[in-house]
Coordinates of C-alpha atoms and ligand atoms in Angstrom, one line a residue:
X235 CA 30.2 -14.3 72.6
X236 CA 27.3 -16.3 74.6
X237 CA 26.4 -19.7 73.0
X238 CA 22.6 -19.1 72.5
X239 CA 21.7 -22.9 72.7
X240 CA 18.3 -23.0 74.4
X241 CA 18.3 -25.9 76.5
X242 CA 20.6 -26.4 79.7
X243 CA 23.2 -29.3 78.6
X244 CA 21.4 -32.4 80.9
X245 CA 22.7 -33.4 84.1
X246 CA 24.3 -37.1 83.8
X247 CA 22.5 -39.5 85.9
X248 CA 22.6 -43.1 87.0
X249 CA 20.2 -45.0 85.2
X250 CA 17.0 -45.3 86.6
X251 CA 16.7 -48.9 86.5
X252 CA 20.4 -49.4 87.9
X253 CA 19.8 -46.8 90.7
X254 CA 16.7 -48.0 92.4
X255 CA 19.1 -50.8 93.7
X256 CA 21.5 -49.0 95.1
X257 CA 22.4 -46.2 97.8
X258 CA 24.6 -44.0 95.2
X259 CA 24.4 -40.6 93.7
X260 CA 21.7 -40.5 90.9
X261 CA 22.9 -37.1 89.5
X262 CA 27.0 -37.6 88.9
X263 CA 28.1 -33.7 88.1
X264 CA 29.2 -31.9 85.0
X265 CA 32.2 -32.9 83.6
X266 CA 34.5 -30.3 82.6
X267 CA 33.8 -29.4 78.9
X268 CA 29.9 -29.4 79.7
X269 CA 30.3 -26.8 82.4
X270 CA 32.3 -24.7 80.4
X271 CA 29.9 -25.2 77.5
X272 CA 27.0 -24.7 79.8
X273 CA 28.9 -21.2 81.5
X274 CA 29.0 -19.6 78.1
X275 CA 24.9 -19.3 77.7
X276 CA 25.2 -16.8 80.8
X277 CA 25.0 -13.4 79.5
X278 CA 26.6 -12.0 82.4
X279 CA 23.9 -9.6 82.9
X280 CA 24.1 -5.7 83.7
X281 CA 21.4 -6.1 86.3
X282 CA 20.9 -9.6 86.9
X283 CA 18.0 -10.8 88.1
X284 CA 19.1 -14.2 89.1
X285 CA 21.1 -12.8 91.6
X286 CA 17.4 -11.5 93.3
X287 CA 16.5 -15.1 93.1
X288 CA 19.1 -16.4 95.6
X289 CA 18.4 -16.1 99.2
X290 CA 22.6 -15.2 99.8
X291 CA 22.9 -13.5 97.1
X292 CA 26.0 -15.3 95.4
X293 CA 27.5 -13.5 92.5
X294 CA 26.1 -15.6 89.8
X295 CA 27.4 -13.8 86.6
X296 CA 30.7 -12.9 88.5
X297 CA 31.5 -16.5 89.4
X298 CA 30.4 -17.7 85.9
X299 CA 32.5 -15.2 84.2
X300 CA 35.3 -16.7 86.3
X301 CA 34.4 -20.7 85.2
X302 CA 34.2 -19.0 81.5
X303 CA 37.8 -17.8 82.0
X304 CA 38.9 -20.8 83.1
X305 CA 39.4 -19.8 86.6
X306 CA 37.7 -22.2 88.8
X307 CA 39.7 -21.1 91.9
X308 CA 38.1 -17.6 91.3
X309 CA 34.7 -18.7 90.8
X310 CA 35.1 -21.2 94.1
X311 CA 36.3 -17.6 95.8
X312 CA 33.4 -15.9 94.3
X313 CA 30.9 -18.5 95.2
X314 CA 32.7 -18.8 99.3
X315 CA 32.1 -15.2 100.3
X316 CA 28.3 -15.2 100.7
X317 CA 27.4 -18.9 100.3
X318 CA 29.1 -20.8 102.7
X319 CA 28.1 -24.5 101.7
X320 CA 28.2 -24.4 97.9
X321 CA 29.0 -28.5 96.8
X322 CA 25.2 -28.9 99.4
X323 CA 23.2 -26.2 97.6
X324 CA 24.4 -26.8 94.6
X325 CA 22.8 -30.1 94.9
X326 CA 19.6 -29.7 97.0
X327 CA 18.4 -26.1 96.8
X328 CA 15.6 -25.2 94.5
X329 CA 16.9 -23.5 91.9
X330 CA 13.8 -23.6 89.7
X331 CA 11.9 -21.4 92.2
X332 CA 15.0 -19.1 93.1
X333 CA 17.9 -18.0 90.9
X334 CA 17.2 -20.0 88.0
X335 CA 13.3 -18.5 88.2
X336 CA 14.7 -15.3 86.9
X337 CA 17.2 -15.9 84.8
X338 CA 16.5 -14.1 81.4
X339 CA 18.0 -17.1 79.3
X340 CA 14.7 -18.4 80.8
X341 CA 12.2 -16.3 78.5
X342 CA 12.8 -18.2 75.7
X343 CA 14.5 -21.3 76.7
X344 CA 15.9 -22.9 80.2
X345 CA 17.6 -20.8 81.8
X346 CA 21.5 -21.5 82.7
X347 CA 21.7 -24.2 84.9
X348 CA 22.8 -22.2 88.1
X349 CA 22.9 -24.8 90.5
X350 CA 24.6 -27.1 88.3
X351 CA 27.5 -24.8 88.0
X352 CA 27.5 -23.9 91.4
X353 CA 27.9 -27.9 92.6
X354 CA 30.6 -28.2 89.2
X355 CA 32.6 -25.7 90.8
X356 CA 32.3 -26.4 94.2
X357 CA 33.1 -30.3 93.9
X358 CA 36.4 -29.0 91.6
X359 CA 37.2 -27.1 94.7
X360 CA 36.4 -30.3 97.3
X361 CA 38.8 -32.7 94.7
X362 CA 41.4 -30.9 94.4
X363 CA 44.5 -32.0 96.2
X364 CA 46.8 -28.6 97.5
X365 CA 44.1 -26.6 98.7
X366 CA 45.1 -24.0 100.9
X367 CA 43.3 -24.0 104.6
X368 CA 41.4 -21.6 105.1
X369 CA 42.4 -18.0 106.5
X370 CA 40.7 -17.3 109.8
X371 CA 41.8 -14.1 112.1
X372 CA 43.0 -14.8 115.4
X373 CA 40.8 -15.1 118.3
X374 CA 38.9 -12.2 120.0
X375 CA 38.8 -13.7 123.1
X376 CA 34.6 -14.0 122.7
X377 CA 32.9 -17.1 123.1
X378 CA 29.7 -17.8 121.2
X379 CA 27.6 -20.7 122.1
X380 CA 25.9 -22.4 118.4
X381 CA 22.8 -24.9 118.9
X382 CA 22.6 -27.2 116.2
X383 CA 24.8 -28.3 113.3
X384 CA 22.2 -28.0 110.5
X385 CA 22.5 -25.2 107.6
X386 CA 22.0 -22.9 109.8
X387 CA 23.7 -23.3 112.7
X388 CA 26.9 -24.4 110.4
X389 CA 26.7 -20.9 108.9
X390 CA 26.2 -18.8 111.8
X391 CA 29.7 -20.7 113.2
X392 CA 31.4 -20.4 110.3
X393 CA 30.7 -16.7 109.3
X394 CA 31.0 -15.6 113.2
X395 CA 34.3 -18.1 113.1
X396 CA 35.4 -15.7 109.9
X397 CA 34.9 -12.7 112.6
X398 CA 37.4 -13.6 115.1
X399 CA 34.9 -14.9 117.8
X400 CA 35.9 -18.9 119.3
X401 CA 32.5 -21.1 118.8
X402 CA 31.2 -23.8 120.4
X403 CA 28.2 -25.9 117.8
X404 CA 26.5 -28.1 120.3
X405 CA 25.1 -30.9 118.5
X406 CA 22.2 -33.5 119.8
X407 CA 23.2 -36.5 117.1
X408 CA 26.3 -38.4 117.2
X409 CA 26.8 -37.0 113.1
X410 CA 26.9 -33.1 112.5
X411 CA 25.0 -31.8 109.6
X412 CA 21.3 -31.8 110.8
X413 CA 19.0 -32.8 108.0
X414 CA 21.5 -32.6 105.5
X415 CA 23.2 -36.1 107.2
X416 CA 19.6 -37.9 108.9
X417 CA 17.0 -36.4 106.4
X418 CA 18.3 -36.1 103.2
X419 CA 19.5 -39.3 101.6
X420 CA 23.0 -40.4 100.0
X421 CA 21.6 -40.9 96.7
X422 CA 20.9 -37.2 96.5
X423 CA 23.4 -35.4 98.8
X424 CA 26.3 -38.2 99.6
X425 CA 27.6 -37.8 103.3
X426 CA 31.0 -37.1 102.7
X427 CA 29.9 -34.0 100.4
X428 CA 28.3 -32.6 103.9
X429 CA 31.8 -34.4 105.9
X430 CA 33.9 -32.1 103.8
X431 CA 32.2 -28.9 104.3
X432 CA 32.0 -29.8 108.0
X433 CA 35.4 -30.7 107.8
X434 CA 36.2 -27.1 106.5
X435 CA 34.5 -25.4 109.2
X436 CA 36.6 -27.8 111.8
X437 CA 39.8 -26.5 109.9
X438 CA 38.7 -22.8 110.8
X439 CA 38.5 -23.3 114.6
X440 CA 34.8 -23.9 114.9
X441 CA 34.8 -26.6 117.6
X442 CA 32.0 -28.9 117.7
X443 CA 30.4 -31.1 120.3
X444 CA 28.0 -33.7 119.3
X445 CA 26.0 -36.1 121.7
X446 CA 25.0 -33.0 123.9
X447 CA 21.2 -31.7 123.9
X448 CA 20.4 -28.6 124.9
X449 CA 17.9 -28.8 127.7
X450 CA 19.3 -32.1 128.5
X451 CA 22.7 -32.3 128.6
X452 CA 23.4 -28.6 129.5
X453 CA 20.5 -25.5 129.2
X454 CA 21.0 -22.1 127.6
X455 CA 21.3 -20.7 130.8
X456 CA 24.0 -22.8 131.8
X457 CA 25.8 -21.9 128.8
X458 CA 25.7 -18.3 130.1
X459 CA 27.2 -19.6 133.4
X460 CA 29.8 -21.3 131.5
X461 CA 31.1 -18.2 129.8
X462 CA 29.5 -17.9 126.1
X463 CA 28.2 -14.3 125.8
X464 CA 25.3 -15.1 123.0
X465 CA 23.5 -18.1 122.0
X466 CA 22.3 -19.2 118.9
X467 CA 19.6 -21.6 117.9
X468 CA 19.5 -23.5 115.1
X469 CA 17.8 -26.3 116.2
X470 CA 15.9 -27.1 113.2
X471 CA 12.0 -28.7 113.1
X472 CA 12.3 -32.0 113.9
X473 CA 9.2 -33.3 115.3
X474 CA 6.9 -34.8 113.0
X475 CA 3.3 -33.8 112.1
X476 CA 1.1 -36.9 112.1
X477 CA -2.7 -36.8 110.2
X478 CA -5.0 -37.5 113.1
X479 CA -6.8 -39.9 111.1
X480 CA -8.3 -43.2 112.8
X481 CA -5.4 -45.9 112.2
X482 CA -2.9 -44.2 112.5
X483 CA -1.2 -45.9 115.6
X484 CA -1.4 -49.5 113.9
X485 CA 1.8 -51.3 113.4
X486 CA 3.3 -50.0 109.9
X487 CA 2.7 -46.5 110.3
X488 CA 5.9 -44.4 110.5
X489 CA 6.7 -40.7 109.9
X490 CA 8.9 -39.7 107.0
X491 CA 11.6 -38.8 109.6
X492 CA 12.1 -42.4 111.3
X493 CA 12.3 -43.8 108.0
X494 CA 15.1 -41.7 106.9
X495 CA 16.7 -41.5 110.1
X496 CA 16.9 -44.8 109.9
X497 CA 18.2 -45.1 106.5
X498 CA 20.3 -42.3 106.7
X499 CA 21.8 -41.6 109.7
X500 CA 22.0 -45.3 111.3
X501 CA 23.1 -47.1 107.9
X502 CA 19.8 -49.3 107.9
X503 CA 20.1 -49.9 104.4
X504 CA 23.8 -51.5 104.9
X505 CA 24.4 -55.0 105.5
X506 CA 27.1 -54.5 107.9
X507 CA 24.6 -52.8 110.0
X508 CA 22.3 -54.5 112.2
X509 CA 20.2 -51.2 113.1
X510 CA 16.4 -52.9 112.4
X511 CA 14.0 -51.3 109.5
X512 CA 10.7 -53.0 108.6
X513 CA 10.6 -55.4 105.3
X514 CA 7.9 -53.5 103.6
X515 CA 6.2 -54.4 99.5
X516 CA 3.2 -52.4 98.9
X517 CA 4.0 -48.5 100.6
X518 CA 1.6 -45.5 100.6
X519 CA 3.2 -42.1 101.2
X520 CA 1.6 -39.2 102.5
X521 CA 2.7 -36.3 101.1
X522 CA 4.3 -34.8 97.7
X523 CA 7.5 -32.6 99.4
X524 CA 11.1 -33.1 99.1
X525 CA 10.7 -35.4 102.6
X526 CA 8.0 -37.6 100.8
X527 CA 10.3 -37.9 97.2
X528 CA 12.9 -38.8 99.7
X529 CA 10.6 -41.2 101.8
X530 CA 9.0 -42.7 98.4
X531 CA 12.8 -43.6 96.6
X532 CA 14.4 -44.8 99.9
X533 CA 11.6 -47.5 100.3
X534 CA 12.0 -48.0 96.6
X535 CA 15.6 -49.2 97.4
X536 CA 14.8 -51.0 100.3
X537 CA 12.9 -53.4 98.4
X538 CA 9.4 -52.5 98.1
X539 CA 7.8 -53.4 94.8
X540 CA 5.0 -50.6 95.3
X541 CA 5.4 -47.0 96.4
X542 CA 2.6 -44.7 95.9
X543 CA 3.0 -40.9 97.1
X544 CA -0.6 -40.0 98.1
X545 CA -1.2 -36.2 97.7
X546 CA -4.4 -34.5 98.0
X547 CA -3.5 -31.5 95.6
X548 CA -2.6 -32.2 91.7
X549 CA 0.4 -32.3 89.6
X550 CA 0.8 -28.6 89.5
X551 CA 0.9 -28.2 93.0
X552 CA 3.1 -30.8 94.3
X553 CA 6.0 -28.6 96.6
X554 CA 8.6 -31.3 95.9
X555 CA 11.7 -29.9 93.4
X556 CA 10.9 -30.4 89.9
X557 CA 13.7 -33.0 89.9
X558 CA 12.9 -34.8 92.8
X559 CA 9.4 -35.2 91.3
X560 CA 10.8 -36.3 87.4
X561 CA 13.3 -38.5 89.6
X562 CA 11.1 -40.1 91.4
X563 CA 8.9 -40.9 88.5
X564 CA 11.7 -42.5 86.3
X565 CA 12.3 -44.9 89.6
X566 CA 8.6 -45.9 89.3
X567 CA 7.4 -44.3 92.2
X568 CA 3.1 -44.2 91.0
X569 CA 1.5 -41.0 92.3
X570 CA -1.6 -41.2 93.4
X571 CA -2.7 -37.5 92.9
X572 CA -5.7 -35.4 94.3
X573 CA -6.3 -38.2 96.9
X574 CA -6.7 -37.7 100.5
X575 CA -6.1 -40.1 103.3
X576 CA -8.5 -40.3 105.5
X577 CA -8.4 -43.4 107.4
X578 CA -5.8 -46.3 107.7
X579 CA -7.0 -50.1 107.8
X580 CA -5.4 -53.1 109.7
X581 CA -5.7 -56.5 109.5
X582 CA -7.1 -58.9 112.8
X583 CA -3.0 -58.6 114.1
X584 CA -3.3 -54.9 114.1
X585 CA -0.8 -54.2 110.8
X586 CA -2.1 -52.2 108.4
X587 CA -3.4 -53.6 105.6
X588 CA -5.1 -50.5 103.2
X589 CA -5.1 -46.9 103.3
X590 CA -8.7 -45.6 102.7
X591 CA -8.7 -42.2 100.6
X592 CA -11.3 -39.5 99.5
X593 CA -11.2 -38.6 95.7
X594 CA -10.9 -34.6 95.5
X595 CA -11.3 -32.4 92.7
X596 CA -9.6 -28.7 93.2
X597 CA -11.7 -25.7 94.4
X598 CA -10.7 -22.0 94.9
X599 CA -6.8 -21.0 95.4
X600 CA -6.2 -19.9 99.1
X601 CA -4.0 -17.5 100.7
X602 CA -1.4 -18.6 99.3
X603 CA -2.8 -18.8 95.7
X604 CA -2.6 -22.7 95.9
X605 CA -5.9 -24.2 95.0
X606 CA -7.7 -25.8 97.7
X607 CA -8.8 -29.5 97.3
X608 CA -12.3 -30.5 97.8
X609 CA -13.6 -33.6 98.9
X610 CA -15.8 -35.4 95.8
X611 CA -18.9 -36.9 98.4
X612 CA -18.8 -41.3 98.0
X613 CA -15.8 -41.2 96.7
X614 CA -13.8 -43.1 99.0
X615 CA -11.7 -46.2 98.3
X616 CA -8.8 -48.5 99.9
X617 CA -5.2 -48.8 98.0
X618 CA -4.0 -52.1 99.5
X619 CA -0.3 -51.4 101.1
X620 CA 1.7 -53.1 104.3
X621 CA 3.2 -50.0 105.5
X622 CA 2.3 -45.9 105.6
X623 CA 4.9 -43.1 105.6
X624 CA 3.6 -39.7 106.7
X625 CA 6.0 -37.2 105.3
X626 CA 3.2 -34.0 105.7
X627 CA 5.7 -31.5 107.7
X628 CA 7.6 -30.9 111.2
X629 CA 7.4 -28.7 114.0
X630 CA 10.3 -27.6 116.5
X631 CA 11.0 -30.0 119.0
X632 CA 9.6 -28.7 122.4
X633 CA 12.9 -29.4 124.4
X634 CA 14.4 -25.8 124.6
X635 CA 11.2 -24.5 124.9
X636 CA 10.5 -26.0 127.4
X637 CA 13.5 -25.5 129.1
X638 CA 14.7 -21.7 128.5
X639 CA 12.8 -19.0 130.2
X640 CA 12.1 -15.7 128.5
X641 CA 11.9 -16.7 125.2
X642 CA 8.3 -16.3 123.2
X643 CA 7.0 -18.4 120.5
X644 CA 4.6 -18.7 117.5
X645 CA 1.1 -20.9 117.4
X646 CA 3.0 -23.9 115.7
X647 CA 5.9 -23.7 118.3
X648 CA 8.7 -21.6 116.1
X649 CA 10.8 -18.8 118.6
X650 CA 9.9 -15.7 118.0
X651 CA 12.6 -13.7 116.5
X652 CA 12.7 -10.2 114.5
X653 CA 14.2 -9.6 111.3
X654 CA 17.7 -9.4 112.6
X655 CA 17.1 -13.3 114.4
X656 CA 17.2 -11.6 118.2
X657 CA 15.0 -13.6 120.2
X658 CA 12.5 -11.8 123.2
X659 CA 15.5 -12.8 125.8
X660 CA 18.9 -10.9 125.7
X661 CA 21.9 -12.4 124.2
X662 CA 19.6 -15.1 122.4
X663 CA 19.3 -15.0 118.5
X664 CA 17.7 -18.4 116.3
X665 CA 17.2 -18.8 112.7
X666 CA 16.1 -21.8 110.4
X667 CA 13.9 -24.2 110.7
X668 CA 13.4 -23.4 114.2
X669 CA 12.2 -20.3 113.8
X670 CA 10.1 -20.8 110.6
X671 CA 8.6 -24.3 111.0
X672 CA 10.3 -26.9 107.7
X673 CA 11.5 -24.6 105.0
X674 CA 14.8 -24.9 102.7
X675 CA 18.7 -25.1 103.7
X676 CA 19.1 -21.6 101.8
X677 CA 16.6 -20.5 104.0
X678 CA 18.2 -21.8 107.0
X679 CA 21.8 -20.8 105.7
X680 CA 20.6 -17.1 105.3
X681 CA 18.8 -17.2 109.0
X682 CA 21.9 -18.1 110.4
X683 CA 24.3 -15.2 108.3
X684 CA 21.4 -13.2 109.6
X685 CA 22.1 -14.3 113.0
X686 CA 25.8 -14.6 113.1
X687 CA 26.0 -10.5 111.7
X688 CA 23.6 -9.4 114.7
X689 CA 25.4 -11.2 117.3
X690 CA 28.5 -9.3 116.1
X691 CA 26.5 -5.9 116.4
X692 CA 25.2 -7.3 119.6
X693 CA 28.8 -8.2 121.4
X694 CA 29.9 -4.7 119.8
X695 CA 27.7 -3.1 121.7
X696 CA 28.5 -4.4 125.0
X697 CA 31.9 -3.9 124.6
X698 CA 31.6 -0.1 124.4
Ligands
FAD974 C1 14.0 -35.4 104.1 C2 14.2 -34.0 103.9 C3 14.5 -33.5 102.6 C4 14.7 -32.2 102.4 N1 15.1 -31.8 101.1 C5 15.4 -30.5 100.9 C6 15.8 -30.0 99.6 O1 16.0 -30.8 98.7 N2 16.1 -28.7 99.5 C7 16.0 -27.8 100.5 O2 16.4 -26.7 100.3 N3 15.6 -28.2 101.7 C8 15.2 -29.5 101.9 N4 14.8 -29.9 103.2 C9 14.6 -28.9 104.2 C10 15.9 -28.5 104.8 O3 16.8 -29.6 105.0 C11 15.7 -27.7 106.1 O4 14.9 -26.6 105.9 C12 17.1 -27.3 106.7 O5 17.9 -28.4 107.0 C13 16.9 -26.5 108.0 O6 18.1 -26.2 108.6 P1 18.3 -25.9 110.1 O7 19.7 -25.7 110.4 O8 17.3 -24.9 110.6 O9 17.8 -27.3 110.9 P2 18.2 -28.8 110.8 O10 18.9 -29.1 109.5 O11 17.1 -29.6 111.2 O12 19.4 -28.9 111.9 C14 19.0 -28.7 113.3 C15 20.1 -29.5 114.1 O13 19.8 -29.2 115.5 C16 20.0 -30.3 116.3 N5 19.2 -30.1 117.5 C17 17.9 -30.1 117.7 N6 17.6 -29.9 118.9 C18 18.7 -29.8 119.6 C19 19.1 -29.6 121.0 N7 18.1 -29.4 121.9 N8 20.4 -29.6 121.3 C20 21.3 -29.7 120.4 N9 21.1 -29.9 119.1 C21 19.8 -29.9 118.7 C22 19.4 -31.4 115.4 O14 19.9 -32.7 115.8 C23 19.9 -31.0 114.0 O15 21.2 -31.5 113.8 C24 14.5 -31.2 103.4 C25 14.2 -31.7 104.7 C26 14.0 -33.0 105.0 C27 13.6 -33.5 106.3
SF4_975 S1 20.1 -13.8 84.6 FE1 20.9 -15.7 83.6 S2 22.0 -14.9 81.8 FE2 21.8 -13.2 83.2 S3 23.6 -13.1 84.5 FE3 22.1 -14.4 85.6 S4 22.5 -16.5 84.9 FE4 23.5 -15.1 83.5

């Protein structure tokens, strides 16, 4: 018998006021008796739409039938054989917008907290002391050449890895994990959660080898030379998009991604670290995504007494997560909503001192049914900050495209790839990020299943 309360049971959290001075996870996970309690709303569905919702299309009634049983080995196994980084999106996908958008305990309450489950079971799985490594099948003498160690090279490896082919992630950074280790921060996805999953992939067979750049260190068609029969690219959309606004190259202007890099990957934020990151007090942010919330909290906890996220759109259209967005509120973060930047101000030692802004008021929806924001004429006025975070999107870096013939690519510098993630050269599949241009780690994680199944077909064919 389902428990028909309406509301999901809350996530605990760090206090708001406690958290803002440290580095630790704000959301701490289910304990057991609230997942179970939480499990028993699902109605386990006879055509459930949640399942619709999610990009991989995990089982959700299966493995929450499993958690109901008491079975959390079952619902790990449930969770594993489509969605090969469960503890990550469990934590950072948006649930509201996928799975948990079409949940029918949704029509008249929340719907069952999906993702919640998802990380309760998954973190179960990651504590639990005699786990079994995982089964692998032996070799088939191919070798398969993975760019990238984000979501979606990771999965790619790991699902090709499940296959029986040997492959090689090369990795650019020092750390594996792409975003998920220099972009999202440790209060929100802590990096051993990403070391572990890694660490599982490791245990398979994948091999990978970090500090080596594609186009760099070694080019795709060197790789060929070297053996690897297909190539994938998962190299992610790191190069950030800066405003073109006057001001913007005055000292205290950074984008969203040197911030976090900084933060993240190179332990700014740490006292045992000596790796340098501006003092900042009064911090505009420009922006309302999941890079800006991030952006807005980390300066938070690095001391600034003033964050404002600076957003041209209103409330309703800000394409953070919902949780980032209540998150970041509770932390104080002040939103400074249908406002856009339009010039940044310095002071006579060329550090910025103001960012000037245009009131807007909201207009018709556009293509994509978001409405358009409208300058209001005279409007303009200057919020007095030290510093300016851009956090207003990424592009693919230009490296392999610049160095790897006969590929093709889109107007904002994403490959070209079909449905099935092959590429206009042979051999060469790409998925994620650097395909679409910044979009989610499901996303990525599906691009790279996508990819990893095609260059099965793809070796298949040869062989015959
Ligand atoms: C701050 C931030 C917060 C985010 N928050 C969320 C969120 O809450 N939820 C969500 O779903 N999504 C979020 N996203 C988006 C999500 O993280 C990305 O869509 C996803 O990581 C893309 O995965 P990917 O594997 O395609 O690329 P990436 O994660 O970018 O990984 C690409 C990897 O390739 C490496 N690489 C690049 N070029 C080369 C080269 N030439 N040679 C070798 N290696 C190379 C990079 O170093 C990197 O490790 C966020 C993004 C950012 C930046
Ligand atoms: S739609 Fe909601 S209630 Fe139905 S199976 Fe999915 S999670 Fe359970």
């Amino acid at each position: 018998m389902a428990n028909m309360r309406m509301d999901k049971n809350p996530m605990p959290e760090q206090d708001p006021k406690v958290r803002v001075t440290n580095f630790d996870e704000v959301a701490l996970g289910y304990p057991l008796e609230a997942a179970m309690d939480e499990a028993a709303r699902c109605l386990n569905c006879k055509n459930p739409q949640c399942r619709t919702g999610c990009p991989v299309s995990v089982r959700i009634p299966e493995f929450i039938e499993k958690l109901v049983a008491g079975d959390l080995d079952g619902a790990y196994d449930i969770i594993t054989s489509t969605n090969s980084l469960p503890a990550v999106c469990g934590r950072v996908c948006p649930q509201e917008k996928q799975c948990e958008s079409k949940c029918v305990r949704g029509i008249k309450g929340q719907s069952v907290a999906i993702g919640r489950l998802e990380r309760f079971v998954a973190d179960y799985h990651m504590n639990k002391p005699d786990k079994a490594a995982p089964a692998v099948p032996p070799s088939n003498g191919h070798k398969i050449a993975v760019i990238g160690s984000g979501p979606a090279g990771l999965t790619c490896a790991g699902d090709l890895r499940k296959m029986g082919y040997d492959v090689d992630v090369f990795e650019a950074f020092h750390k594996s994990g792409g975003v998920l280790v220099y972009g999202i921060p440790q209060f929100r996805l802590p990096k051993e959660i990403v070391a572990a999953e890694i660490d599982n992939l490791k245990a398979m067979g994948v091999k990978i080898i970090n500090n080596a750049i594609i186009g760099k260190s070694i080019t795709v068609d060197e790789l060929f030379e070297d053996g690897y029969e297909a190539v994938f690219i998962g190299s992610g959309a790191g190069l950030p998009q800066f405003l073109h606004i006057p001001g913007e190259n005055y000292l205290g202007v950074y984008s969203a991604n040197e911030i976090l890099t900084r933060t993240n990957l190179m332990k700014a934020y740490r006292d045992d670290y000596d790796t340098p990151i501006k003092k900042f007090n009064r911090v505009a942010v420009v922006g309302a995504g999941n890079v800006a919330m991030d952006a807005s909290r980390v300066a938070k906890r690095l001391g600034a007494e003033h964050v404002y996220i600076c957003y041209r759109r209103g409330r309703d259209e800000l394409p953070a997560r919902l949780e980032e967005v209540e998150h970041a509120e509770a932390e104080g973060i002040e939103f400074n909503l249908l406002n856009n930047p339009c010039a940044i101000h310095a002071d006579e030692t060329g550090h910025v001192c103001g960012i000037e802004m245009i009131r807007q008021e909201l207009g018709e929806p556009d293509e994509k049914g978001r409405r358009s924001p409208v300058a209001i004429p005279g409007s303009n006025w200057v919020l007095d900050v030290d510093t300016v975070i851009i956090a207003i999107g990424t592009s693919p870096n230009p490296l392999i495209r610049n160095t790897t013939e006969g590929l093709t690519f889109t107007r904002k510098g994403g490959i070209e790839a079909d449905e099935n993630g092959a590429t206009a050269r042979e051999g060469v599949f790409a998925g994620g990020d650097a395909v679409t241009g910044s979009a989610t780690v499901i996303m990525a994680m599906g691009a790279g299943k996508t990819g990893a199944k095609s260059i099965d077909e793809y070796i298949k064919s040869k062989s015959k």
